């Protein structure tokens, strides 16, 4: 399945989390918040200056810096 | 085993309840509803993290309840989580009340399942049921209770619904029959279980939508102005509303001062003693309290309302980028805003920052933004030297922006030198925008912040008052010590575009920024006691050689000098080391010193 970076997800788009190539500490933190392979994630909002971005996951809104968004791979839900 | 909750023999028999849950689920509300006035704050669950502990009664018995910091899981990633986990594992807890957000049940279940593994009797308090109803979320309580094998109580802290049922459930929570959860469930597996339970029990029609407020706050055009507007409104409310109580307190203290004076004279105490106590200690104390208390009592609750409503996390969201460039964290934007109310409160607020390095950055640079205590003097000086009240507002705004600018400079500087390091990865939850429980928020903030800081201020103001009086009234060769010291400081003062009296006023103003200008007036008029800095101040200043340059340098140094004693003590306590408190005192002073010299130099060239 074609995967894109979480950073590339556009407004109103949904995706499934595929792989997180991120350092252990933040990975653990993200997993606590529901960022787990197979979980659905949706673009929520972008901050005024473009960074960080916010995503809807498990009903909650989580903000992530773009550096980290580029380390998470997701596959779009068409 | 030494149990810090056991105060007396009666407590020994009481069961201890731990209140656990994700951040923003309303644990503190539940805690407050149950315990009412019966609570204290302290480091109950561990060495560093402060929690609230209290007592409450049900029909059957009395319990001790401990509030733990909001946490997403029990993995020891932060100090709070580590201490919460250690506390739960310590065996001191008899029952866990798990507070969950009905709008975010699935995510909350993750932590819940981890807790179930521990085998404690548990009760789930499903809070925000009223909000969930608004979002058309239906939860099958019975099924949820069956799957989790614990009582689930629908609850609304705001509407105060579910309290009796919760108390009954706590009474009934006997030795549990915990879910069969084998030891080694990976996060993925826990997640799957949470998902399956949620699918069975939660029905929601529409997903969480982007709130209108969210849209406005992230809009490129409206976002920043809107945030600035909210901040200005809070400032304006604070400054304008604080006037009346301040004046009232001044009069009250004036009256009390006379009473005190009569009282002491009744005992035939020597004049020196009388003057030192009445004109020294008491007067400085009353100056500090009457000017400090009203703004604090207004700003903190207002700020807490902004925090609870979800507005502030969005501000941190928007300001993360510039702070990230300084290798700091977006939450520093929030602590910086708190610093406008009171630097000490801003420093305390830095607890919300996870990374120790970033916490230090935020705490140390907090005093680069002007606090409420500096505003009155600044407004007076701007109005006197640079025209009416409109320019006061603009001038103040300018000073605020300069302060913010310096915050970034100082943060960047520290990031490259004393506090080197990479920015930590930044993950922040944006809680739903909710109408906060105004009354509770305001009362709690009054108790926690306002009173605490006031007490700390008083502790330094009293002895300082004595010292100030001493300097003004002890003479050598017909000159008071005050005059002698300010003369000695004159060369340095003049270099900075100020003079010795002003400099000494800043130094003696260490207990509270509010008394700096009154101290300068006292110095100029050869007075023996502090007087309020209102009428005739213009003439006094002109007579003593104040020019526009003096005014500018005063404003600059007022913005950029060492923090007040309350902030200094708070820094020492929060950072755990006096070294950082000193850094935060030296850094702005050096900046202010250098900038004043520069301004003075430039103005001399153009004369």
XYZ file of C-alpha atoms in Angstrom:
685
model
C 0.000 0.000 0.000
C 1.336 3.389 -0.850
C 2.331 5.329 2.198
C 2.902 9.023 2.640
C 4.366 11.068 5.427
C 1.928 12.308 8.069
C 3.216 15.751 7.189
C 1.704 15.374 3.731
C -1.809 14.739 4.981
C -4.093 17.531 3.868
C -7.168 19.077 5.480
C -10.172 16.716 5.532
C -7.998 13.715 4.759
C -7.967 10.546 6.844
C -5.302 7.880 7.026
C -4.182 4.750 8.830
C -0.923 4.838 10.736
C 1.630 2.594 9.186
C 5.050 3.068 10.679
C 6.712 5.432 13.133
C 10.449 5.874 12.687
C 10.875 8.101 15.644
C 13.030 8.082 18.740
C 11.932 5.824 21.573
C 10.889 8.469 24.049
C 8.545 10.342 21.798
C 7.308 7.122 20.251
C 6.220 5.935 23.668
C 4.558 9.269 24.349
C 2.724 9.112 21.010
C 1.604 5.558 21.619
C 0.152 6.615 24.938
C -1.909 9.113 22.995
C -3.155 6.526 20.553
C -0.610 6.742 17.745
C -0.369 3.035 17.068
C -0.002 1.112 13.828
C -3.424 0.482 12.412
C -5.081 3.385 14.157
C -7.023 5.952 12.150
C -5.787 9.526 12.111
C -7.245 12.658 10.544
C -5.869 16.106 9.824
C -7.413 18.620 12.212
C -5.690 22.015 11.995
C -2.469 23.803 11.212
C -1.069 26.447 13.524
C -0.920 30.018 12.253
C 2.767 29.770 11.394
C 2.332 26.386 9.790
C 4.092 24.393 12.471
C 3.023 22.426 14.565
C 0.075 20.585 13.072
C -2.844 19.078 14.930
C -4.455 15.705 14.240
C -7.570 13.949 15.384
C -6.772 10.560 16.866
C -9.019 8.416 19.049
C -11.348 11.363 19.383
C -8.665 13.646 20.818
C -6.674 16.415 19.139
C -2.914 16.110 19.385
C -0.370 18.664 18.170
C 2.876 17.524 16.642
C 5.856 19.391 15.217
C 6.405 18.937 11.489
C 9.829 17.402 12.104
C 8.083 14.583 13.862
C 5.237 14.446 11.348
C 7.851 13.654 8.742
C 8.899 10.573 10.674
C 5.487 8.944 10.672
C 4.199 7.035 7.670
C 0.518 6.668 7.007
C -1.641 5.336 4.231
C -4.467 7.523 3.030
C -8.034 6.368 3.270
C -9.698 7.145 -0.036
C 5.926 1.800 56.769
C 5.978 5.548 57.062
C 2.791 6.809 55.506
C 2.626 10.560 54.912
C -1.174 10.513 54.813
C -1.545 9.227 58.292
C -1.755 12.288 60.482
C -3.316 10.749 63.496
C -4.704 7.573 64.901
C -8.073 8.097 63.311
C -6.486 8.459 59.898
C -4.781 5.153 60.387
C -8.110 3.444 60.048
C -9.148 5.365 56.983
C -8.980 4.032 53.483
C -6.846 5.904 51.006
C -8.225 6.617 47.559
C -6.079 7.609 44.611
C -7.702 9.752 41.932
C -6.130 8.831 38.598
C -6.822 9.848 35.015
C -5.679 11.590 31.828
C -4.981 15.327 31.913
C -8.038 17.548 31.357
C -10.606 14.999 32.501
C -11.683 17.105 35.446
C -9.944 15.217 38.239
C -9.468 18.388 40.237
C -13.164 19.169 39.893
C -14.103 15.752 41.181
C -11.582 16.155 43.955
C -12.946 19.537 44.930
C -16.543 18.367 44.837
C -15.782 15.487 47.146
C -13.513 17.227 49.597
C -14.842 20.785 49.624
C -12.724 22.805 52.001
C -11.120 19.770 53.448
C -7.949 19.742 51.436
C -4.263 20.670 51.365
C -1.576 20.711 48.750
C 1.786 19.149 49.226
C 4.162 16.510 47.912
C 2.056 13.577 48.874
C 2.769 11.027 46.222
C 6.401 11.666 45.770
C 9.297 13.943 46.398
C 8.855 16.621 43.836
C 5.368 16.624 42.493
C 2.812 18.528 44.462
C -0.623 17.042 44.873
C -3.751 17.730 46.740
C -4.877 15.547 49.577
C -8.184 15.737 51.330
C -10.919 13.972 53.246
C -14.513 13.263 52.509
C -17.379 11.359 54.102
C -19.803 8.900 52.634
C -22.769 7.358 54.452
C -20.566 4.552 55.589
C -17.195 5.987 56.388
C -14.601 8.663 55.907
C -11.888 8.426 53.291
C -8.633 10.101 52.509
C -8.310 10.982 48.854
C -5.194 11.939 46.915
C -5.220 13.699 43.566
C -2.490 12.502 41.202
C -1.165 14.511 38.239
C -2.908 13.858 34.945
C -1.097 11.164 33.047
C -1.574 9.285 29.775
C 0.022 6.062 30.901
C 1.992 4.514 33.682
C 5.239 4.343 31.809
C 7.831 6.370 33.687
C 8.533 8.987 31.046
C 8.126 12.049 33.188
C 8.653 12.739 36.838
C 4.910 12.943 37.432
C 4.193 9.618 35.833
C 7.066 7.972 37.610
C 5.966 9.231 40.990
C 2.321 8.393 40.323
C 3.292 4.893 39.369
C 5.587 4.423 42.354
C 2.865 5.732 44.611
C 0.325 3.295 43.181
C 2.763 0.433 43.495
C 3.657 1.323 47.056
C 0.709 -0.437 48.618
C -0.485 2.668 50.408
C -3.558 2.940 48.197
C -6.764 1.074 48.980
C -8.908 2.069 46.048
C -8.538 3.839 42.728
C -11.166 6.197 41.410
C -10.465 6.463 37.699
C -11.764 9.684 36.240
C -12.500 9.469 32.567
C -13.685 11.949 29.970
C -16.893 10.672 28.410
C -15.980 12.389 25.146
C -12.660 10.576 24.931
C -13.482 7.230 26.444
C -11.486 5.101 24.032
C -8.284 7.000 24.617
C -8.855 7.033 28.367
C -9.354 3.283 28.430
C -5.691 2.788 27.633
C -4.614 4.036 31.042
C -7.599 2.385 32.664
C -6.518 -1.019 31.419
C -3.003 -0.455 32.689
C -4.453 0.324 36.114
C -6.698 -2.720 36.075
C -3.602 -4.846 35.731
C -2.506 -3.621 39.138
C -5.363 -5.343 40.788
C -6.709 -2.530 42.948
C -10.408 -2.114 43.626
C -11.494 0.454 41.074
C -14.433 2.668 40.338
C -14.787 4.654 37.124
C -16.089 8.155 37.367
C -17.233 9.010 33.857
C -17.052 12.792 33.856
C -18.269 15.349 31.276
C -21.408 13.342 30.641
C -23.170 16.648 29.980
C -20.648 17.545 27.284
C -20.913 14.088 25.777
C -24.669 14.497 25.561
C -24.193 17.757 23.695
C -22.007 15.927 21.181
C -24.649 13.201 20.803
C -22.395 10.555 22.304
C -24.216 7.631 23.893
C -22.432 5.290 26.229
C -23.738 1.893 27.272
C -22.840 2.144 30.941
C -24.005 -1.345 31.812
C -21.960 -2.991 29.102
C -18.921 -0.887 29.920
C -19.200 -1.854 33.540
C -19.423 -5.538 32.597
C -16.431 -5.446 30.300
C -14.250 -3.567 32.787
C -15.592 -5.420 35.818
C -16.062 -2.259 37.833
C -18.801 0.197 38.713
C -19.038 3.019 36.171
C -20.685 6.183 37.424
C -21.930 8.757 34.919
C -20.823 12.096 36.335
C -20.904 15.786 35.587
C -18.683 17.964 37.705
C -20.181 21.105 36.281
C -23.795 20.095 36.910
C -22.845 18.304 40.117
C -24.593 15.143 38.998
C -23.539 11.695 40.092
C -22.003 12.600 43.415
C -24.108 10.355 45.617
C -23.844 7.447 43.203
C -20.071 7.854 43.154
C -19.887 7.834 46.924
C -22.035 4.727 47.077
C -19.885 2.996 44.485
C -16.786 3.812 46.487
C -18.366 2.300 49.585
C -19.317 -0.805 47.685
C -16.017 -1.356 45.970
C -14.902 -4.504 47.650
C -12.026 -6.781 46.717
C -12.227 -6.764 42.931
C -12.571 -9.556 40.487
C -10.204 -8.013 38.011
C -10.312 -8.634 34.303
C -8.162 -11.431 33.156
C -5.282 -9.461 31.840
C -2.063 -11.363 31.630
C 1.073 -9.528 32.553
C 2.700 -8.787 29.261
C 0.256 -6.968 27.121
C 2.036 -4.794 24.636
C 0.766 -1.292 23.968
C -0.663 -2.496 20.667
C -2.633 -5.220 22.393
C -3.876 -2.896 25.108
C -4.902 -0.536 22.365
C -6.867 -3.257 20.604
C -8.702 -4.176 23.789
C -9.494 -0.521 24.451
C -10.760 -0.164 20.907
C -12.986 -3.203 21.129
C -14.499 -2.126 24.413
C -15.087 1.335 23.017
C -16.734 -0.033 19.884
C -19.138 -2.039 22.003
C -20.078 0.675 24.389
C -19.765 4.040 22.704
C -22.013 5.345 19.990
C -21.262 8.728 18.533
C -23.022 10.223 15.595
C -20.594 12.804 14.465
C -16.888 13.119 14.913
C -15.330 15.958 16.783
C -15.450 18.886 14.443
C -13.171 21.839 14.226
C -14.773 24.318 16.609
C -15.366 27.840 15.286
C -12.992 29.134 17.896
C -10.377 26.688 16.688
C -10.842 27.980 13.160
C -10.450 31.569 14.281
C -7.408 30.876 16.376
C -5.581 29.106 13.565
C -6.545 31.608 10.922
C -3.616 33.420 9.393
C -5.434 36.719 9.471
C -7.396 36.709 12.693
C -5.351 34.343 14.814
C -2.634 36.541 16.264
C -4.752 39.661 16.638
C -7.380 37.572 18.414
C -4.849 36.146 20.851
C -3.404 39.592 21.462
C -6.888 40.963 21.983
C -7.703 38.364 24.633
C -4.486 39.156 26.441
C -5.167 42.900 26.279
C -8.658 42.358 27.663
C -7.247 40.454 30.604
C -4.692 43.211 31.216
C -7.219 45.952 30.943
C -9.633 44.203 33.291
C -6.855 43.625 35.775
C -5.490 47.139 35.766
C -8.801 48.952 35.778
C -10.592 46.699 38.231
C -7.658 46.571 40.612
C -7.695 50.316 41.220
C -10.675 50.391 43.532
C -9.666 47.583 45.857
C -6.115 48.986 45.934
C -7.335 52.358 47.044
C -9.622 50.755 49.577
C -6.768 48.704 50.993
C -4.546 51.771 51.171
C -7.142 53.514 53.289
C -7.720 50.448 55.387
C -4.029 50.110 56.099
C -3.770 53.795 56.837
C -6.454 53.337 59.450
C -4.778 50.227 60.807
C -1.469 52.064 60.938
C -2.970 54.666 63.224
C -4.416 51.947 65.407
C -1.060 50.243 65.576
C 0.647 53.497 66.375
C -1.744 54.224 69.236
C -1.404 50.695 70.490
C 2.363 50.839 70.661
C 2.401 54.256 72.261
C -0.006 52.930 74.870
C 2.795 50.731 76.091
C 5.166 53.637 76.352
C 7.587 52.045 73.957
C 10.552 54.153 72.912
C 10.004 56.341 69.849
C 12.616 54.450 67.875
C 10.790 51.210 68.311
C 7.479 52.826 67.453
C 8.790 54.461 64.310
C 10.654 51.393 63.129
C 7.605 49.199 63.506
C 4.962 51.620 62.297
C 6.762 53.629 59.633
C 9.220 50.944 58.638
C 7.833 47.451 58.818
C 4.130 48.134 58.758
C 4.163 50.818 56.120
C 6.225 48.883 53.599
C 4.147 45.819 54.318
C 0.925 47.680 53.663
C 2.337 49.299 50.536
C 3.219 45.891 49.168
C -0.050 44.207 50.050
C -2.382 46.969 48.936
C -0.719 47.247 45.555
C 0.033 43.565 45.000
C -3.089 41.847 46.191
C -5.880 43.273 44.014
C -4.176 42.734 40.625
C -3.150 39.235 41.627
C -6.634 38.417 42.824
C -8.011 39.448 39.447
C -5.369 38.319 37.009
C -4.865 34.791 38.303
C -8.496 33.740 38.222
C -8.914 35.294 34.755
C -5.860 33.469 33.523
C -7.040 30.227 35.072
C -10.336 30.607 33.210
C -8.443 31.004 29.930
C -6.456 27.915 30.790
C -9.433 25.732 31.671
C -11.441 26.773 28.670
C -8.827 25.381 26.321
C -7.816 28.770 24.979
C -4.277 28.734 26.310
C -3.223 25.407 24.798
C -4.127 26.925 21.424
C -1.901 29.893 22.169
C 0.953 27.498 22.926
C 0.101 25.687 19.684
C 0.432 28.881 17.693
C 3.565 30.162 19.386
C 5.474 26.925 19.375
C 7.402 27.716 16.217
C 9.324 30.797 17.422
C 10.072 29.073 20.689
C 11.170 25.951 18.884
C 13.646 28.092 16.974
C 15.150 29.082 20.324
C 15.239 25.397 21.240
C 12.466 25.898 23.742
C 8.897 24.742 23.976
C 5.598 26.296 22.934
C 4.341 26.082 26.487
C 6.830 28.802 27.319
C 4.412 31.150 25.583
C 1.945 30.363 28.328
C 4.349 30.807 31.197
C 5.447 34.043 29.595
C 1.847 35.247 29.572
C 1.498 34.287 33.207
C 4.547 36.375 33.900
C 2.577 39.455 32.886
C 0.450 38.921 35.949
C 3.265 38.035 38.255
C 6.692 36.682 37.466
C 6.601 34.395 40.470
C 3.391 32.834 39.215
C 4.914 32.510 35.761
C 7.849 30.650 37.232
C 5.564 28.336 39.138
C 3.601 27.783 35.978
C 6.669 26.327 34.292
C 5.773 23.019 35.876
C 3.624 22.355 32.836
C 6.766 21.965 30.745
C 7.966 18.392 30.648
C 11.604 18.740 29.744
C 13.769 19.959 32.609
C 15.999 21.986 30.332
C 13.058 23.760 28.709
C 11.458 24.295 32.067
C 14.582 26.079 33.244
C 14.685 28.191 30.090
C 11.124 29.296 30.635
C 11.592 29.955 34.340
C 14.813 31.909 34.072
C 13.612 34.128 31.227
C 10.225 34.742 32.778
C 11.197 38.042 34.367
C 11.955 39.598 30.988
C 8.282 40.374 30.644
C 6.955 43.151 32.840
C 4.776 42.025 35.680
C 1.752 43.787 37.124
C 3.947 45.333 39.778
C 5.877 47.344 37.239
C 2.894 48.694 35.348
C 1.807 51.471 37.740
C 5.209 53.160 37.800
C 5.616 52.739 34.057
C 2.219 54.238 33.348
C 2.910 57.203 35.621
C 6.304 57.948 34.079
C 5.096 57.556 30.502
C 2.144 59.833 31.178
C 4.343 62.442 32.844
C 7.032 62.579 30.202
C 5.413 61.458 27.010
C 1.892 62.872 27.089
C -1.585 61.642 28.041
C -3.188 58.287 28.543
C -3.317 57.167 24.946
C 0.445 57.287 24.719
C 0.534 55.452 28.032
C -1.292 52.565 26.478
C 0.904 52.599 23.391
C 4.044 53.026 25.453
C 3.104 50.141 27.686
C 2.358 47.996 24.677
C 5.762 48.858 23.270
C 7.469 47.923 26.503
C 5.612 44.636 26.539
C 6.761 43.858 23.012
C 10.352 44.737 23.910
C 10.079 42.430 26.890
C 8.818 39.621 24.675
C 11.636 40.288 22.226
C 14.202 40.047 24.971
C 12.613 36.834 26.190
C 13.382 35.288 22.832
C 16.896 36.702 22.798
C 17.620 35.477 26.307
C 16.111 32.066 25.574
C 18.164 31.678 22.429
C 21.277 32.822 24.262
C 20.808 30.407 27.132
C 20.045 27.602 24.696
C 23.422 28.116 23.147
C 25.372 28.497 26.364
C 24.326 27.432 29.824
C 21.360 25.362 28.816
C 22.588 23.704 25.681
C 20.563 20.981 24.163
C 18.255 19.919 21.415
C 14.643 20.878 21.545
C 12.682 17.984 22.905
C 10.069 16.552 20.653
C 6.861 18.278 21.293
C 3.567 16.519 21.714
C 0.637 18.385 23.130
C -3.012 17.615 23.423
C -5.495 20.326 22.527
C -8.420 19.708 24.858
C -11.909 20.508 23.605
C -12.951 24.119 24.068
C -15.223 23.981 27.054
C -16.959 26.481 29.208
C -15.014 26.267 32.453
C -16.522 25.973 35.895
C -15.874 29.652 36.625
C -16.487 29.659 40.318
C -14.354 26.669 41.145
C -11.491 27.802 38.922
C -11.425 31.232 40.463
C -11.589 30.040 44.033
C -8.870 27.467 43.545
C -6.562 29.930 41.842
C -7.125 32.423 44.626
C -6.137 29.913 47.230
C -3.317 28.305 45.389
C -1.601 31.234 43.724
C -2.702 34.510 45.181
C -2.504 33.663 48.856
C 0.647 31.643 48.544
C 2.511 34.348 46.674
C 1.234 37.059 48.957
C 2.530 35.232 51.989
C 5.890 34.837 50.357
C 5.945 38.535 49.527
C 5.115 39.505 53.074
C 7.922 37.382 54.428
C 10.452 39.569 52.671
C 8.589 42.863 52.838
C 8.561 43.013 56.616
C 12.307 42.808 57.235
C 12.932 44.931 54.148
C 10.698 47.627 55.617
C 12.853 47.657 58.683
C 16.033 48.012 56.664
C 14.612 50.807 54.541
C 13.475 52.705 57.606
C 16.849 52.173 59.198
C 18.693 53.566 56.219
C 16.440 56.607 56.085
C 16.619 57.418 59.742
C 20.092 56.532 60.902
C 22.424 59.437 60.346
C 26.139 59.854 60.290
C 27.372 63.424 60.494
C 23.915 64.772 59.767
C 23.429 62.732 56.649
C 21.102 59.764 56.585
C 22.539 56.456 55.478
C 20.111 56.577 52.603
C 21.681 59.770 51.324
C 25.195 58.447 51.854
C 24.551 55.256 49.925
C 22.725 56.973 47.099
C 25.552 59.462 46.772
C 27.975 56.595 46.523
C 25.855 55.033 43.813
C 25.523 58.262 41.908
C 28.447 57.758 39.497
C 27.069 54.423 38.333
C 23.576 55.837 38.209
C 24.646 58.769 36.078
C 26.421 56.454 33.682
C 23.140 54.688 33.166
C 21.193 57.869 32.612
C 19.721 57.624 36.086
C 21.136 58.672 39.456
C 22.115 57.185 42.781
C 18.706 57.681 44.358
C 16.914 55.830 41.581
C 19.455 53.038 41.634
C 19.132 52.636 45.364
C 15.362 52.625 44.973
C 15.636 49.693 42.571
C 17.924 47.844 44.948
C 15.727 48.461 47.962
C 12.732 47.645 45.804
C 13.847 44.032 45.738
C 10.891 42.938 47.903
C 8.365 44.291 45.425
C 8.565 46.262 42.221
C 5.636 48.337 43.370
C 7.682 50.257 45.907
C 10.491 51.368 43.590
C 8.943 54.683 42.612
C 7.708 55.466 46.145
C 11.218 54.732 47.374
C 12.718 57.141 44.850
C 10.297 59.857 45.934
C 11.189 59.200 49.556
C 14.843 59.476 48.682
C 14.394 62.765 46.830
C 12.295 64.414 49.491
C 14.624 63.380 52.278
C 11.654 61.667 53.824
C 11.905 59.298 56.696
C 9.093 57.042 55.581
C 7.474 55.728 52.461
C 4.659 57.744 51.021
C 2.369 56.898 48.176
C 3.637 58.042 44.800
C 0.712 60.000 43.494
C 0.403 63.748 43.847
C 3.150 66.171 43.038
C 5.381 63.467 41.728
C 6.066 65.376 38.547
C 7.505 68.346 40.397
C 9.662 66.205 42.637
C 11.166 64.438 39.659
C 11.751 67.623 37.658
C 13.320 69.291 40.654
C 15.748 66.410 40.871
C 16.922 66.635 37.344
C 14.757 64.133 35.510
C 14.816 64.512 31.764
C 13.235 62.465 29.020
C 16.399 60.383 28.870
C 16.074 59.673 32.566
C 12.509 58.577 32.012
C 13.470 56.246 29.160
C 16.330 54.731 31.115
C 14.060 54.301 34.107
C 11.565 52.425 31.960
C 14.261 50.273 30.410
C 15.855 49.371 33.704
C 12.457 48.795 35.236
C 11.829 46.236 32.532
C 15.292 44.731 32.577
C 16.506 44.176 36.084
C 16.683 41.403 38.659
C 13.364 39.836 39.665
C 11.651 40.644 42.939
C 12.316 38.625 46.058
C 9.128 36.606 45.719
C 10.114 35.557 42.227
C 13.679 34.928 43.309
C 12.578 32.659 46.145
C 10.135 30.905 43.848
C 12.885 30.337 41.320
C 15.115 28.855 43.974
C 12.353 26.549 45.080
C 11.204 25.510 41.620
C 14.641 24.960 40.105
C 16.001 23.418 43.272
C 19.189 25.390 43.066
C 20.197 28.900 43.943
C 22.524 28.972 40.967
C 19.667 29.350 38.482
C 17.994 31.943 40.654
C 21.187 33.964 40.439
C 21.403 33.518 36.678
C 17.877 34.864 36.354
C 18.849 37.842 38.495
C 22.078 38.615 36.697
C 20.936 38.155 33.115
C 18.279 40.863 32.840
C 20.303 43.232 35.015
C 23.253 42.978 32.672
C 21.007 43.612 29.685
C 19.339 46.552 31.413
C 22.605 48.001 32.545
C 24.149 47.801 29.093
C 21.071 49.150 27.337
C 20.767 52.102 29.712
C 24.392 53.038 29.240
C 23.899 52.839 25.503
C 20.783 54.996 25.539
C 22.448 57.529 27.789
C 25.498 57.620 25.555
C 23.446 58.098 22.398
C 21.354 60.824 23.960
C 24.477 62.655 25.076
C 25.795 62.609 21.527
C 22.657 64.178 20.186
C 22.463 66.864 22.811
